[in-house]
PDB file of C-alpha atoms in Angstrom:
ATOM      1  CA  SER A   1       0.358  -9.997  -0.167  1.00 89.00           C
ATOM      2  CA  PHE A   2       1.710 -10.028   3.438  1.00 92.00           C
ATOM      3  CA  TYR A   3      -1.415 -12.584   4.123  1.00 95.00           C
ATOM      4  CA  GLN A   4      -0.542 -14.873   1.217  1.00 94.00           C
ATOM      5  CA  LEU A   5       3.116 -14.843   2.005  1.00 93.00           C
ATOM      6  CA  LEU A   6       2.378 -15.689   5.788  1.00 95.00           C
ATOM      7  CA  ARG A   7      -0.116 -18.557   4.761  1.00 95.00           C
ATOM      8  CA  ASP A   8       2.000 -20.240   2.077  1.00 94.00           C
ATOM      9  CA  VAL A   9       5.256 -20.782   4.520  1.00 91.00           C
ATOM     10  CA  ASN A  10       5.934 -24.259   4.372  1.00 87.00           C
ATOM     11  CA  GLY A  11       7.539 -26.900   7.266  1.00 86.00           C
ATOM     12  CA  VAL A  12       6.950 -24.453   9.832  1.00 91.00           C
ATOM     13  CA  ALA A  13       8.652 -25.229  13.341  1.00 94.00           C
ATOM     14  CA  ALA A  14       6.846 -25.029  16.554  1.00 93.00           C
ATOM     15  CA  ASN A  15       9.838 -22.164  17.779  1.00 94.00           C
ATOM     16  CA  ALA A  16       9.525 -20.483  14.321  1.00 96.00           C
ATOM     17  CA  LEU A  17       9.400 -16.585  14.170  1.00 97.00           C
ATOM     18  CA  PHE A  18       8.132 -14.401  11.377  1.00 97.00           C
ATOM     19  CA  ALA A  19       8.750 -10.861  10.432  1.00 96.00           C
ATOM     20  CA  PHE A  20       6.941  -8.358   8.163  1.00 93.00           C
ATOM     21  CA  CYS A  21       9.557  -6.811   5.634  1.00 89.00           C
ATOM     22  CA  ASP A  22       8.000  -3.693   4.049  1.00 79.00           C
ATOM     23  CA  GLN A  23      10.067  -2.924   0.376  1.00 76.00           C
ATOM     24  CA  ASP A  24      11.294   0.780   1.522  1.00 80.00           C
ATOM     25  CA  ASP A  25      12.412   0.366   5.293  1.00 83.00           C
ATOM     26  CA  TYR A  26      15.871  -0.374   6.372  1.00 92.00           C
ATOM     27  CA  TRP A  27      16.653  -2.814   9.216  1.00 94.00           C
ATOM     28  CA  LEU A  28      19.574  -2.084  11.366  1.00 96.00           C
ATOM     29  CA  ALA A  29      22.103  -4.975  12.001  1.00 96.00           C
ATOM     30  CA  ASP A  30      20.473  -5.843  15.326  1.00 97.00           C
ATOM     31  CA  LYS A  31      16.983  -6.089  14.599  1.00 96.00           C
ATOM     32  CA  LEU A  32      16.069  -9.416  14.534  1.00 97.00           C
ATOM     33  CA  GLU A  33      18.697 -10.418  17.282  1.00 97.00           C
ATOM     34  CA  SER A  34      17.066  -7.650  19.625  1.00 97.00           C
ATOM     35  CA  ALA A  35      13.525  -9.438  18.557  1.00 98.00           C
ATOM     36  CA  VAL A  36      14.673 -12.949  19.422  1.00 98.00           C
ATOM     37  CA  LYS A  37      16.093 -11.880  22.597  1.00 97.00           C
ATOM     38  CA  THR A  38      12.984 -10.122  23.834  1.00 98.00           C
ATOM     39  CA  LEU A  39      10.522 -12.606  22.478  1.00 98.00           C
ATOM     40  CA  SER A  40      12.872 -15.320  24.370  1.00 96.00           C
ATOM     41  CA  SER A  41      12.247 -13.754  27.623  1.00 94.00           C
ATOM     42  CA  ALA A  42       8.118 -14.017  27.197  1.00 96.00           C
ATOM     43  CA  GLU A  43       6.337 -16.582  29.056  1.00 94.00           C
ATOM     44  CA  ASN A  44       5.320 -17.979  25.911  1.00 97.00           C
ATOM     45  CA  PRO A  45       7.101 -16.748  22.717  1.00 97.00           C
ATOM     46  CA  ALA A  46       4.784 -18.683  20.263  1.00 97.00           C
ATOM     47  CA  GLU A  47       1.894 -16.420  21.503  1.00 98.00           C
ATOM     48  CA  SER A  48       3.892 -13.161  21.633  1.00 98.00           C
ATOM     49  CA  LEU A  49       4.596 -10.354  19.446  1.00 98.00           C
ATOM     50  CA  TYR A  50       7.539  -8.058  19.330  1.00 98.00           C
ATOM     51  CA  CYS A  51       7.217  -4.377  17.795  1.00 98.00           C
ATOM     52  CA  GLY A  52       9.043  -1.374  18.669  1.00 97.00           C
ATOM     53  CA  ARG A  53      10.054   2.266  18.139  1.00 97.00           C
ATOM     54  CA  GLN A  54      11.305   3.557  14.737  1.00 95.00           C
ATOM     55  CA  ARG A  55      14.242   5.676  13.731  1.00 95.00           C
ATOM     56  CA  LEU A  56      12.801   8.273  11.134  1.00 93.00           C
ATOM     57  CA  ALA A  57      14.965   8.859   8.023  1.00 93.00           C
ATOM     58  CA  ASP A  58      14.187  10.585   4.765  1.00 91.00           C
ATOM     59  CA  ALA A  59      14.733   9.112   1.223  1.00 89.00           C
ATOM     60  CA  GLN A  60      18.431   9.186   1.357  1.00 91.00           C
ATOM     61  CA  LEU A  61      18.481   7.576   4.939  1.00 91.00           C
ATOM     62  CA  GLN A  62      19.461  10.631   6.744  1.00 93.00           C
ATOM     63  CA  HIS A  63      18.248  10.789  10.515  1.00 92.00           C
ATOM     64  CA  THR A  64      15.270  13.066  10.933  1.00 93.00           C
ATOM     65  CA  GLY A  65      13.890  11.967  14.216  1.00 93.00           C
ATOM     66  CA  TYR A  66      12.287   8.972  16.298  1.00 94.00           C
ATOM     67  CA  SER A  67       8.802   7.916  16.541  1.00 92.00           C
ATOM     68  CA  GLU A  68       6.935   8.666  19.736  1.00 92.00           C
ATOM     69  CA  ILE A  69       6.969   5.638  22.122  1.00 96.00           C
ATOM     70  CA  PRO A  70       3.221   5.055  23.075  1.00 96.00           C
ATOM     71  CA  ASN A  71       2.021   5.633  26.417  1.00 95.00           C
ATOM     72  CA  TYR A  72      -0.597   2.877  26.023  1.00 94.00           C
ATOM     73  CA  PHE A  73      -0.936  -0.280  24.216  1.00 94.00           C
ATOM     74  CA  GLY A  74      -2.900  -3.549  24.479  1.00 96.00           C
ATOM     75  CA  PHE A  75      -6.203  -4.689  23.804  1.00 97.00           C
ATOM     76  CA  GLU A  76      -8.136  -1.349  24.612  1.00 96.00           C
ATOM     77  CA  ASN A  77      -5.993   0.350  22.284  1.00 96.00           C
ATOM     78  CA  ALA A  78      -5.823  -2.172  19.633  1.00 97.00           C
ATOM     79  CA  LEU A  79      -9.610  -1.827  19.140  1.00 95.00           C
ATOM     80  CA  VAL A  80      -9.273   1.736  18.046  1.00 93.00           C
ATOM     81  CA  GLU A  81      -5.599   2.296  16.918  1.00 93.00           C
ATOM     82  CA  ASN A  82      -2.510   0.599  15.836  1.00 95.00           C
ATOM     83  CA  ILE A  83       0.850   1.455  17.471  1.00 96.00           C
ATOM     84  CA  ALA A  84       2.727  -1.735  16.005  1.00 96.00           C
ATOM     85  CA  LEU A  85       4.325  -0.883  12.718  1.00 94.00           C
ATOM     86  CA  GLY A  86       4.497  -4.040  10.654  1.00 94.00           C
ATOM     87  CA  CYS A  87       8.302  -3.450   9.721  1.00 93.00           C
ATOM     88  CA  THR A  88       9.367  -3.867  13.385  1.00 96.00           C
ATOM     89  CA  MET A  89       7.279  -6.878  14.079  1.00 97.00           C
ATOM     90  CA  VAL A  90       8.552 -10.382  14.851  1.00 98.00           C
ATOM     91  CA  PHE A  91       6.090 -12.963  16.211  1.00 98.00           C
ATOM     92  CA  GLY A  92       5.668 -16.588  16.998  1.00 98.00           C
ATOM     93  CA  VAL A  93       3.605 -19.608  15.258  1.00 97.00           C
ATOM     94  CA  GLY A  94       0.565 -19.129  17.749  1.00 97.00           C
ATOM     95  CA  ILE A  95       0.110 -15.556  16.425  1.00 98.00           C
ATOM     96  CA  ARG A  96       0.659 -16.749  12.775  1.00 97.00           C
ATOM     97  CA  ALA A  97      -2.246 -19.318  13.286  1.00 97.00           C
ATOM     98  CA  LYS A  98      -4.488 -16.804  14.653  1.00 97.00           C
ATOM     99  CA  PHE A  99      -3.784 -14.380  12.107  1.00 97.00           C
ATOM    100  CA  LEU A 100      -4.711 -16.678   9.276  1.00 96.00           C
ATOM    101  CA  GLN A 101      -8.142 -17.691  10.734  1.00 96.00           C
ATOM    102  CA  ALA A 102      -9.349 -14.333   9.137  1.00 94.00           C
ATOM    103  CA  ALA A 103     -10.074 -12.994   5.804  1.00 92.00           C
ATOM    104  CA  PRO A 104      -7.528 -10.282   4.731  1.00 91.00           C
ATOM    105  CA  GLU A 105     -10.713  -8.147   3.092  1.00 89.00           C
ATOM    106  CA  PHE A 106     -11.790  -7.705   6.997  1.00 88.00           C
ATOM    107  CA  MET A 107      -8.401  -6.177   8.028  1.00 92.00           C
ATOM    108  CA  MET A 108      -7.815  -2.499   7.826  1.00 90.00           C
ATOM    109  CA  MET A 109      -4.181  -3.192   7.424  1.00 93.00           C
ATOM    110  CA  HIS A 110      -2.027  -6.568   8.093  1.00 95.00           C
ATOM    111  CA  ASP A 111      -0.061  -5.088  10.848  1.00 96.00           C
ATOM    112  CA  TRP A 112      -2.949  -3.703  12.921  1.00 96.00           C
ATOM    113  CA  TRP A 113      -4.639  -7.246  12.384  1.00 97.00           C
ATOM    114  CA  ALA A 114      -1.635  -8.780  13.993  1.00 98.00           C
ATOM    115  CA  TYR A 115      -1.586  -6.231  16.728  1.00 98.00           C
ATOM    116  CA  LEU A 116      -5.134  -6.824  17.574  1.00 97.00           C
ATOM    117  CA  ILE A 117      -4.456 -10.613  17.576  1.00 97.00           C
ATOM    118  CA  ALA A 118      -1.649 -10.428  19.707  1.00 98.00           C
ATOM    119  CA  THR A 119      -3.484  -8.363  22.327  1.00 98.00           C
ATOM    120  CA  ALA A 120      -6.725 -10.697  22.120  1.00 98.00           C
ATOM    121  CA  PHE A 121      -4.559 -13.888  22.457  1.00 98.00           C
ATOM    122  CA  GLY A 122      -1.102 -13.483  23.537  1.00 97.00           C
ATOM    123  CA  GLU A 123       1.374 -10.726  24.634  1.00 97.00           C
ATOM    124  CA  VAL A 124       2.796  -7.620  22.751  1.00 98.00           C
ATOM    125  CA  LEU A 125       6.344  -6.843  23.637  1.00 98.00           C
ATOM    126  CA  TYR A 126       7.368  -3.007  22.814  1.00 98.00           C
ATOM    127  CA  ASP A 127      10.989  -2.094  22.368  1.00 98.00           C
ATOM    128  CA  GLN A 128      11.730   1.404  23.207  1.00 97.00           C
ATOM    129  CA  GLU A 129      14.953   1.236  21.427  1.00 97.00           C
ATOM    130  CA  ALA A 130      14.626   1.666  17.580  1.00 97.00           C
ATOM    131  CA  HIS A 131      15.955  -0.994  15.378  1.00 97.00           C
ATOM    132  CA  ILE A 132      14.832   0.247  12.160  1.00 95.00           C
ATOM    133  CA  LEU A 133      15.059   3.053   9.572  1.00 94.00           C
ATOM    134  CA  TYR A 134      11.672   4.050   8.895  1.00 92.00           C
ATOM    135  CA  ARG A 135      11.890   5.978   5.297  1.00 89.00           C
ATOM    136  CA  GLN A 136       9.644   8.747   4.668  1.00 83.00           C
ATOM    137  CA  HIS A 137       9.330  10.360   1.375  1.00 68.00           C
ATOM    138  CA  ALA A 138       6.849  11.533  -1.081  1.00 61.00           C
ATOM    139  CA  SER A 139       5.446   8.216  -2.157  1.00 51.00           C
ATOM    140  CA  ASN A 140       4.950   6.839   1.226  1.00 47.00           C
ATOM    141  CA  ASN A 141       1.486   5.118   1.381  1.00 45.00           C
ATOM    142  CA  VAL A 142       1.603   5.366   5.092  1.00 50.00           C
ATOM    143  CA  GLY A 143       3.913   7.827   6.800  1.00 50.00           C
ATOM    144  CA  TRP A 144       4.579   9.757  10.081  1.00 50.00           C
ATOM    145  CA  ASN A 145       3.268  12.852  10.701  1.00 54.00           C
ATOM    146  CA  LYS A 146       2.290  14.304  14.104  1.00 55.00           C
ATOM    147  CA  SER A 147       2.477  18.077  14.135  1.00 58.00           C
ATOM    148  CA  VAL A 148      -0.452  19.599  15.644  1.00 59.00           C
ATOM    149  CA  LEU A 149      -1.577  21.175  12.553  1.00 66.00           C
ATOM    150  CA  HIS A 150      -1.412  17.838  10.663  1.00 59.00           C
ATOM    151  CA  MET A 151      -3.525  16.064  13.385  1.00 58.00           C
ATOM    152  CA  LEU A 152      -6.268  18.895  13.491  1.00 60.00           C
ATOM    153  CA  ARG A 153      -6.538  18.283   9.833  1.00 67.00           C
ATOM    154  CA  LYS A 154      -6.559  14.616  10.444  1.00 59.00           C
ATOM    155  CA  ALA A 155      -9.199  14.977  13.025  1.00 56.00           C
ATOM    156  CA  SER A 156     -11.483  17.042  10.766  1.00 60.00           C
ATOM    157  CA  ASN A 157     -11.083  14.555   7.960  1.00 59.00           C
ATOM    158  CA  PHE A 158     -11.757  11.647  10.499  1.00 55.00           C
ATOM    159  CA  ILE A 159     -14.831  13.178  11.745  1.00 55.00           C
ATOM    160  CA  ARG A 160     -16.257  13.692   8.228  1.00 55.00           C
ATOM    161  CA  ASN A 161     -15.477  10.222   7.139  1.00 56.00           C
ATOM    162  CA  VAL A 162     -17.008   8.570  10.268  1.00 52.00           C
ATOM    163  CA  ALA A 163     -20.045  10.394   9.738  1.00 51.00           C
ATOM    164  CA  SER A 164     -20.332   9.749   5.965  1.00 51.00           C
ATOM    165  CA  GLN A 165     -19.361   5.925   6.402  1.00 52.00           C
ATOM    166  CA  GLN A 166     -21.750   5.624   9.601  1.00 49.00           C
ATOM    167  CA  GLY A 167     -19.136   4.442  12.334  1.00 55.00           C
ATOM    168  CA  LEU A 168     -15.431   3.806  12.911  1.00 77.00           C
ATOM    169  CA  GLN A 169     -13.760   1.522  10.142  1.00 81.00           C
ATOM    170  CA  ALA A 170     -11.799   0.005  13.215  1.00 85.00           C
ATOM    171  CA  LEU A 171     -14.841  -1.082  14.961  1.00 87.00           C
ATOM    172  CA  ARG A 172     -15.908  -3.088  11.755  1.00 88.00           C
ATOM    173  CA  GLN A 173     -12.560  -4.825  12.026  1.00 92.00           C
ATOM    174  CA  ALA A 174     -13.101  -5.561  15.772  1.00 92.00           C
ATOM    175  CA  LYS A 175     -16.555  -6.831  15.225  1.00 93.00           C
ATOM    176  CA  TYR A 176     -15.285  -9.310  12.806  1.00 94.00           C
ATOM    177  CA  LEU A 177     -13.202 -10.365  15.584  1.00 96.00           C
ATOM    178  CA  LEU A 178     -16.024 -10.978  17.879  1.00 95.00           C
ATOM    179  CA  GLU A 179     -17.913 -12.703  15.419  1.00 94.00           C
ATOM    180  CA  ASN A 180     -15.387 -15.005  14.195  1.00 95.00           C
ATOM    181  CA  TYR A 181     -13.195 -16.037  17.156  1.00 97.00           C
ATOM    182  CA  PRO A 182     -15.463 -17.806  19.659  1.00 96.00           C
ATOM    183  CA  ASP A 183     -12.325 -18.381  21.712  1.00 97.00           C
ATOM    184  CA  LEU A 184     -11.940 -14.766  22.376  1.00 97.00           C
ATOM    185  CA  PRO A 185     -11.618 -14.455  26.212  1.00 97.00           C
ATOM    186  CA  GLN A 186     -14.516 -13.428  28.102  1.00 97.00           C
ATOM    187  CA  VAL A 187     -13.425 -10.232  29.640  1.00 96.00           C
ATOM    188  CA  LYS A 188     -12.359  -8.854  25.893  1.00 97.00           C
ATOM    189  CA  ARG A 189     -15.608 -10.161  24.551  1.00 97.00           C
ATOM    190  CA  GLN A 190     -17.445  -8.241  27.150  1.00 96.00           C
ATOM    191  CA  GLN A 191     -15.369  -5.128  26.362  1.00 95.00           C
ATOM    192  CA  LEU A 192     -15.927  -5.325  22.977  1.00 95.00           C
ATOM    193  CA  GLN A 193     -19.740  -5.856  23.350  1.00 95.00           C
ATOM    194  CA  GLU A 194     -20.203  -3.225  25.356  1.00 94.00           C
ATOM    195  CA  LEU A 195     -18.639  -0.763  23.047  1.00 93.00           C
ATOM    196  CA  LEU A 196     -20.573  -2.134  19.990  1.00 92.00           C
ATOM    197  CA  ALA A 197     -23.868  -2.025  22.226  1.00 93.00           C
ATOM    198  CA  LEU A 198     -23.457   1.855  22.696  1.00 91.00           C
ATOM    199  CA  ARG A 199     -24.283   2.509  19.068  1.00 85.00           C
ATOM    200  CA  THR A 200     -27.804   1.036  19.599  1.00 86.00           C
ATOM    201  CA  GLN A 201     -28.786   0.551  23.210  1.00 84.00           C
ATOM    202  CA  SER A 202     -27.576   3.986  24.833  1.00 88.00           C
ATOM    203  CA  SER A 203     -28.680   7.637  25.691  1.00 92.00           C
ATOM    204  CA  CYS A 204     -26.144  10.278  25.643  1.00 92.00           C
ATOM    205  CA  TRP A 205     -25.666  10.127  29.590  1.00 94.00           C
ATOM    206  CA  GLN A 206     -24.991   6.430  29.368  1.00 94.00           C
ATOM    207  CA  ARG A 207     -22.139   6.977  26.822  1.00 94.00           C
ATOM    208  CA  LEU A 208     -20.711   9.827  28.860  1.00 94.00           C
ATOM    209  CA  GLY A 209     -20.737   7.326  31.847  1.00 95.00           C
ATOM    210  CA  TYR A 210     -18.837   4.740  29.869  1.00 95.00           C
ATOM    211  CA  LEU A 211     -16.320   7.280  28.759  1.00 95.00           C
ATOM    212  CA  GLN A 212     -15.377   8.149  32.288  1.00 94.00           C
ATOM    213  CA  ARG A 213     -14.529   4.700  33.171  1.00 94.00           C
ATOM    214  CA  THR A 214     -13.428   2.986  29.781  1.00 94.00           C
ATOM    215  CA  GLN A 215      -9.818   2.145  29.163  1.00 93.00           C
ATOM    216  CA  ILE A 216     -10.323   2.201  25.327  1.00 93.00           C
ATOM    217  CA  ARG A 217      -8.188   5.209  23.935  1.00 93.00           C
ATOM    218  CA  ARG A 218      -5.725   6.484  21.411  1.00 91.00           C
ATOM    219  CA  ASN A 219      -2.253   7.682  22.219  1.00 92.00           C
ATOM    220  CA  HIS A 220      -2.030  11.198  20.740  1.00 86.00           C
ATOM    221  CA  TRP A 221      -4.474  13.602  22.724  1.00 87.00           C
ATOM    222  CA  ILE A 222      -5.917  15.135  19.615  1.00 83.00           C
ATOM    223  CA  GLU A 223      -6.849  11.706  18.188  1.00 84.00           C
ATOM    224  CA  ASN A 224      -8.201  10.518  21.491  1.00 88.00           C
ATOM    225  CA  CYS A 225     -10.319  13.670  22.109  1.00 87.00           C
ATOM    226  CA  VAL A 226     -11.706  13.273  18.503  1.00 85.00           C
ATOM    227  CA  LEU A 227     -12.668   9.111  19.349  1.00 88.00           C
ATOM    228  CA  ARG A 228     -14.168  10.297  22.653  1.00 91.00           C
ATOM    229  CA  LEU A 229     -16.147  12.834  20.810  1.00 88.00           C
ATOM    230  CA  THR A 230     -17.306  10.380  18.333  1.00 87.00           C
ATOM    231  CA  ILE A 231     -18.582   7.932  20.740  1.00 92.00           C
ATOM    232  CA  LEU A 232     -20.280  10.430  22.828  1.00 92.00           C
ATOM    233  CA  LEU A 233     -22.052  11.713  19.676  1.00 88.00           C
ATOM    234  CA  ASN A 234     -22.996   8.153  18.728  1.00 88.00           C
ATOM    235  CA  LEU A 235     -20.802   8.375  15.546  1.00 84.00           C
ATOM    236  CA  HIS A 236     -18.753   5.268  16.260  1.00 83.00           C
TER     237      HIS A 236
END
């Protein structure tokens, strides 16, 4: 639905901006103003994507906390994790055009794809101040829970799913980027090719060496340990 709405917009101006709006999240009054102000400071706003922190709330919009500020974001992170929540995003026409070059069935999530595209071809601007209430309730399709117990359970399920499905689903998405975007910058193309080549052309020692030098990582330390173990065991 997000893909179709983004595709069907008519009469798009060169300086137009786009925002994803989830049905159950609450924008604060300055959300769009803050996004526009941040994007206007970018070297090329059309090729930039704004996203940011969330103020967590329950079903009645009562404040319950804040999302974590990522330590890492960029292309190496976007290959294996999405830190850009769709309901915080605002982006320019260049990001929209690149986004729509893909088929939606190859995207894990619409916001993850936008984040990956922006890190591959443009700039990501992360706002550490929250301008939305991210509502958490029993019927959330995607929620926020970073407790250690939850993360350990998630890690266990993650390894099981990776093994049964023969690889990281995120890398199938990244492989699609590699195969269908011939203008992917050469440095990023090489980074992705090296990671994918490890699955068929490497020994355990080569994968260990790769892990010692790579910048590919997730933000939560448990998730990052699981990711590195997955690569070391050649399950990615």
